[in-house]
Coordinates of C-alpha atoms and ligand atoms in Angstrom, one line a residue:
X1 CA -21.6 0.1 0.1
X2 CA -18.9 2.3 -1.5
X3 CA -16.6 -0.7 -1.6
X4 CA -16.4 -3.1 -4.5
X5 CA -15.1 -6.5 -3.6
X6 CA -13.5 -8.6 -6.3
X7 CA -13.0 -12.2 -5.1
X8 CA -10.3 -14.2 -6.7
X9 CA -9.0 -17.7 -6.1
X10 CA -5.4 -17.0 -5.2
X11 CA -2.4 -14.6 -4.9
X12 CA -1.6 -15.0 -8.6
X13 CA -5.0 -13.9 -9.8
X14 CA -5.1 -11.1 -7.2
X15 CA -1.9 -9.8 -8.7
X16 CA -3.1 -10.1 -12.2
X17 CA -6.4 -8.4 -11.5
X18 CA -4.6 -5.6 -9.7
X19 CA -2.2 -5.1 -12.6
X20 CA -5.1 -4.9 -15.0
X21 CA -6.8 -2.3 -12.8
X22 CA -3.7 -0.1 -12.7
X23 CA -3.0 -0.7 -16.4
X24 CA -6.4 0.7 -17.3
X25 CA -5.4 4.0 -15.5
X26 CA -2.0 4.0 -17.1
X27 CA -3.6 3.7 -20.5
X28 CA -6.5 6.1 -19.9
X29 CA -4.7 9.0 -18.1
X30 CA -2.2 11.3 -19.7
X31 CA -0.1 11.6 -16.5
X32 CA -1.4 9.0 -14.0
X33 CA -0.2 9.3 -10.4
X34 CA -0.1 6.0 -8.6
X35 CA 0.2 5.6 -4.8
X36 CA 2.3 2.5 -4.2
X37 CA 2.7 0.1 -1.2
X38 CA 5.4 -2.3 0.0
X39 CA 5.2 -5.6 1.7
X40 CA 4.7 -9.2 0.3
X41 CA 1.2 -8.4 -0.9
X42 CA 1.9 -6.1 -3.9
X43 CA 5.1 -7.9 -5.0
X44 CA 3.1 -10.1 -7.5
X45 CA 1.4 -6.9 -8.8
X46 CA 4.8 -5.4 -9.5
X47 CA 5.9 -8.6 -11.3
X48 CA 2.8 -8.5 -13.5
X49 CA 3.4 -4.8 -14.4
X50 CA 7.0 -5.6 -15.2
X51 CA 6.1 -8.4 -17.4
X52 CA 3.4 -6.3 -19.2
X53 CA 6.0 -3.6 -19.7
X54 CA 8.6 -6.0 -21.1
X55 CA 6.5 -8.3 -23.2
X56 CA 3.8 -5.9 -24.5
X57 CA 6.2 -3.0 -24.7
X58 CA 3.9 -0.7 -22.8
X59 CA 5.7 2.3 -21.5
X60 CA 5.3 3.8 -18.0
X61 CA 7.3 6.9 -18.8
X62 CA 4.3 9.1 -18.1
X63 CA 3.6 7.6 -14.6
X64 CA 4.3 9.3 -11.3
X65 CA 4.4 7.3 -8.1
X66 CA 4.2 8.1 -4.4
X67 CA 5.1 5.5 -1.9
X68 CA 3.2 5.2 1.3
X69 CA 6.0 5.0 3.8
X70 CA 9.6 4.5 4.7
X71 CA 11.5 3.3 7.8
X72 CA 13.5 5.9 9.8
X73 CA 17.0 4.9 10.6
X74 CA 17.8 2.8 7.4
X75 CA 19.8 4.3 4.6
X76 CA 18.1 4.2 1.1
X77 CA 20.6 1.6 0.1
X78 CA 19.9 -0.7 3.0
X79 CA 18.2 -3.8 1.5
X80 CA 15.4 -3.5 4.0
X81 CA 14.6 0.1 3.2
X82 CA 11.4 0.6 1.2
X83 CA 13.6 2.6 -1.3
X84 CA 15.6 -0.6 -1.9
X85 CA 12.5 -2.8 -1.9
X86 CA 10.8 -0.6 -4.6
X87 CA 13.9 -0.3 -6.7
X88 CA 14.4 -4.1 -6.7
X89 CA 10.8 -5.2 -6.9
X90 CA 9.7 -2.6 -9.5
X91 CA 11.5 0.6 -10.5
X92 CA 14.7 -0.8 -11.9
X93 CA 12.7 -3.1 -14.3
X94 CA 10.5 -0.3 -15.8
X95 CA 10.9 3.1 -17.4
X96 CA 9.4 5.5 -14.9
X97 CA 11.9 8.4 -14.7
X98 CA 13.6 8.7 -11.3
X99 CA 12.3 12.3 -11.1
X100 CA 8.7 11.0 -11.1
X101 CA 9.3 8.6 -8.2
X102 CA 8.5 9.9 -4.7
X103 CA 9.3 8.0 -1.5
X104 CA 9.5 9.6 2.0
X105 CA 13.1 10.3 3.0
X106 CA 13.7 8.4 6.3
X107 CA 17.2 9.8 6.5
X108 CA 16.1 13.5 6.4
X109 CA 17.8 15.6 9.1
X110 CA 14.5 17.4 9.8
X111 CA 11.8 14.7 9.8
X112 CA 8.9 17.1 10.4
X113 CA 10.0 19.2 7.5
X114 CA 10.2 16.1 5.3
X115 CA 6.6 15.2 6.3
X116 CA 5.4 18.6 5.3
X117 CA 7.4 18.6 2.1
X118 CA 6.0 15.1 1.1
X119 CA 2.4 16.1 1.9
X120 CA 2.8 19.3 -0.3
X121 CA 4.0 17.1 -3.2
X122 CA 1.0 14.8 -2.8
X123 CA -1.3 17.9 -2.9
X124 CA 0.5 19.3 -5.9
X125 CA 0.3 16.1 -8.0
X126 CA -2.9 14.5 -6.6
X127 CA -2.9 10.7 -6.4
X128 CA -5.3 8.9 -8.9
X129 CA -5.2 5.4 -7.4
X130 CA -3.6 4.5 -4.0
X131 CA -2.7 0.8 -3.7
X132 CA -2.9 -0.5 -0.1
X133 CA -2.1 -3.7 1.7
X134 CA -3.5 -4.3 5.1
X135 CA -1.6 -5.1 8.3
X136 CA -2.9 -7.9 10.5
X137 CA -3.9 -5.2 13.0
X138 CA -5.7 -3.2 10.4
X139 CA -2.9 -0.7 9.7
X140 CA -2.7 1.0 6.3
X141 CA 0.7 2.4 5.3
X142 CA 2.2 2.6 8.8
X143 CA -0.9 4.1 10.4
X144 CA -1.2 1.9 13.5
X145 CA -4.4 1.4 15.5
X146 CA -5.6 4.6 17.2
X147 CA -3.9 7.0 14.7
X148 CA -6.3 9.9 14.3
X149 CA -8.1 9.8 10.9
X150 CA -7.2 13.5 10.5
X151 CA -3.4 12.9 10.4
X152 CA -1.4 13.8 7.3
X153 CA 2.1 12.5 6.5
X154 CA 3.9 12.1 9.9
X155 CA 6.5 10.3 11.9
X156 CA 5.0 7.2 13.6
X157 CA 6.2 4.6 16.1
X158 CA 5.6 1.1 14.9
X159 CA 3.3 -1.2 17.0
X160 CA 5.3 -4.1 18.4
X161 CA 3.0 -6.5 16.5
X162 CA 4.0 -4.8 13.3
X163 CA 7.7 -5.0 14.1
X164 CA 7.2 -8.7 14.8
X165 CA 5.2 -9.2 11.5
X166 CA 8.0 -7.5 9.5
X167 CA 10.9 -9.2 11.4
X168 CA 10.8 -11.9 8.7
X169 CA 12.7 -9.6 6.3
X170 CA 15.5 -8.7 8.8
X171 CA 18.4 -10.8 10.0
X172 CA 17.3 -10.3 13.6
X173 CA 14.0 -8.9 15.1
X174 CA 15.9 -6.2 17.0
X175 CA 17.0 -4.8 13.6
X176 CA 13.4 -3.8 12.7
X177 CA 13.3 0.0 13.0
X178 CA 11.0 1.5 15.7
X179 CA 9.9 4.4 13.6
X180 CA 8.8 5.3 10.1
X181 CA 7.5 8.2 8.1
X182 CA 4.0 7.4 6.7
X183 CA 1.4 9.1 4.6
X184 CA -1.4 9.7 7.1
X185 CA -4.9 8.5 6.9
X186 CA -6.0 11.9 5.7
X187 CA -3.3 11.8 3.0
X188 CA -4.5 8.4 1.8
X189 CA -8.1 9.6 1.8
X190 CA -7.3 12.4 -0.6
X191 CA -6.6 9.8 -3.4
X192 CA -9.3 9.7 -6.0
X193 CA -9.5 5.9 -5.8
X194 CA -8.2 3.2 -3.5
X195 CA -7.2 -0.3 -4.4
X196 CA -6.7 -2.6 -1.4
X197 CA -5.2 -6.0 -1.8
X198 CA -5.4 -8.9 0.6
X199 CA -4.2 -12.4 0.3
X200 CA -3.9 -15.4 2.5
X201 CA -5.4 -16.7 5.7
X202 CA -3.1 -14.4 7.7
X203 CA -5.3 -11.5 6.6
X204 CA -8.7 -13.2 7.1
X205 CA -9.4 -11.6 10.5
X206 CA -8.4 -8.1 9.3
X207 CA -10.5 -8.4 6.2
X208 CA -13.5 -9.6 8.2
X209 CA -13.2 -6.7 10.5
X210 CA -12.8 -4.3 7.6
X211 CA -15.9 -5.6 5.9
X212 CA -18.0 -5.5 9.1
X213 CA -18.6 -1.9 8.4
X214 CA -17.7 -0.6 11.8
X215 CA -15.6 2.6 11.5
X216 CA -13.2 3.3 14.3
X217 CA -9.8 4.7 14.8
X218 CA -8.7 1.5 16.6
X219 CA -8.9 -0.2 13.2
X220 CA -7.3 2.2 10.7
X221 CA -8.5 0.4 7.5
X222 CA -12.1 0.9 8.5
X223 CA -11.8 4.6 7.4
X224 CA -12.2 3.3 3.9
X225 CA -15.9 3.2 4.5
X226 CA -15.8 7.0 4.3
X227 CA -14.0 7.0 0.9
X228 CA -16.1 7.4 -2.2
X229 CA -14.4 4.8 -4.4
X230 CA -12.7 1.7 -3.0
X231 CA -12.0 -1.6 -4.7
X232 CA -10.8 -4.6 -2.7
X233 CA -9.2 -7.5 -4.5
X234 CA -9.0 -10.4 -2.1
X235 CA -8.4 -14.1 -2.5
X236 CA -10.5 -16.9 -1.1
X237 CA -8.2 -17.4 1.9
X238 CA -8.4 -13.8 2.9
X239 CA -12.2 -13.8 2.5
X240 CA -12.7 -17.2 4.1
X241 CA -13.7 -16.0 7.6
X242 CA -15.9 -13.2 6.2
X243 CA -17.7 -15.7 4.0
X244 CA -18.2 -18.2 6.9
X245 CA -19.7 -15.5 9.0
X246 CA -22.0 -14.3 6.2
X247 CA -23.2 -17.9 5.7
X248 CA -23.9 -18.3 9.4
X249 CA -26.2 -15.2 9.2
X250 CA -28.2 -16.6 6.3
Ligands
GLP1 C1 3.9 -3.1 6.1 C2 3.6 -1.9 5.2 C3 2.1 -1.8 4.8 C4 1.7 -3.2 4.3 C5 1.7 -4.1 5.5 C6 1.3 -5.6 5.1 O1 4.1 -2.8 7.5 N1 4.0 -0.6 5.8 O2 2.0 -0.8 3.8 O3 0.4 -3.1 3.8 O4 2.9 -4.1 6.2 O5 2.4 -6.3 4.6 P1 2.4 -7.6 3.9 O6 1.8 -7.3 2.5 O7 3.8 -8.1 3.8 O8 1.5 -8.5 4.6

């Protein structure tokens, strides 16, 4: 299997291991390009990277970042936009120059043009490691089930289940945007390496399905079986169902 699984006891250790993984690239490469994700899963990773930057005085000035996605219909200053999330959770605490931070612009007047522009930037810089979370329905970025694997950065309509899952961040479920710009599956697959993080029982079913090895567009994360270099850092709870099924087979 092209996928390395690192099993850790809990969210805290997942975040620490993920930070070590990225730190290695930050130290080794002269101009590392990191693909970043939003959501609850990578928050601890960002906290670890902030703490390393502040306590060990490690600079990230040479790092470039590309975020996976952004809602359409929220201004960048809206607290629920992924611009605001990233600023708050990571960027304002570290020294990555603003000119090296890329996030799709969900306020662009011509969204199709924005998608092409973003994809061209990804091609120009090349992503060294793409960090991914996983949706309960197997989405990566905002690539919902049945997104063609061939799609590049595009405008997508969120699955109702995704809007419900993300409603916890909004004051009311109706406020969750219906559309987003997301890097496509083909954009994600261009990255030299992929680091997928999963924590908690909420993700156990998705992780089991991902690790089953069946590749199908109705489960977007399954495309990772076609990537040459994937590391999954998952905690005991996220791997619980997979382990139980493996033990049943033994
Ligand atoms: C969001 C993001 C994804 C993220 C997923 C899981 O919809 N677009 O990039 O991986 O949801 O989120 P969480 O980590 O909060 O479970």
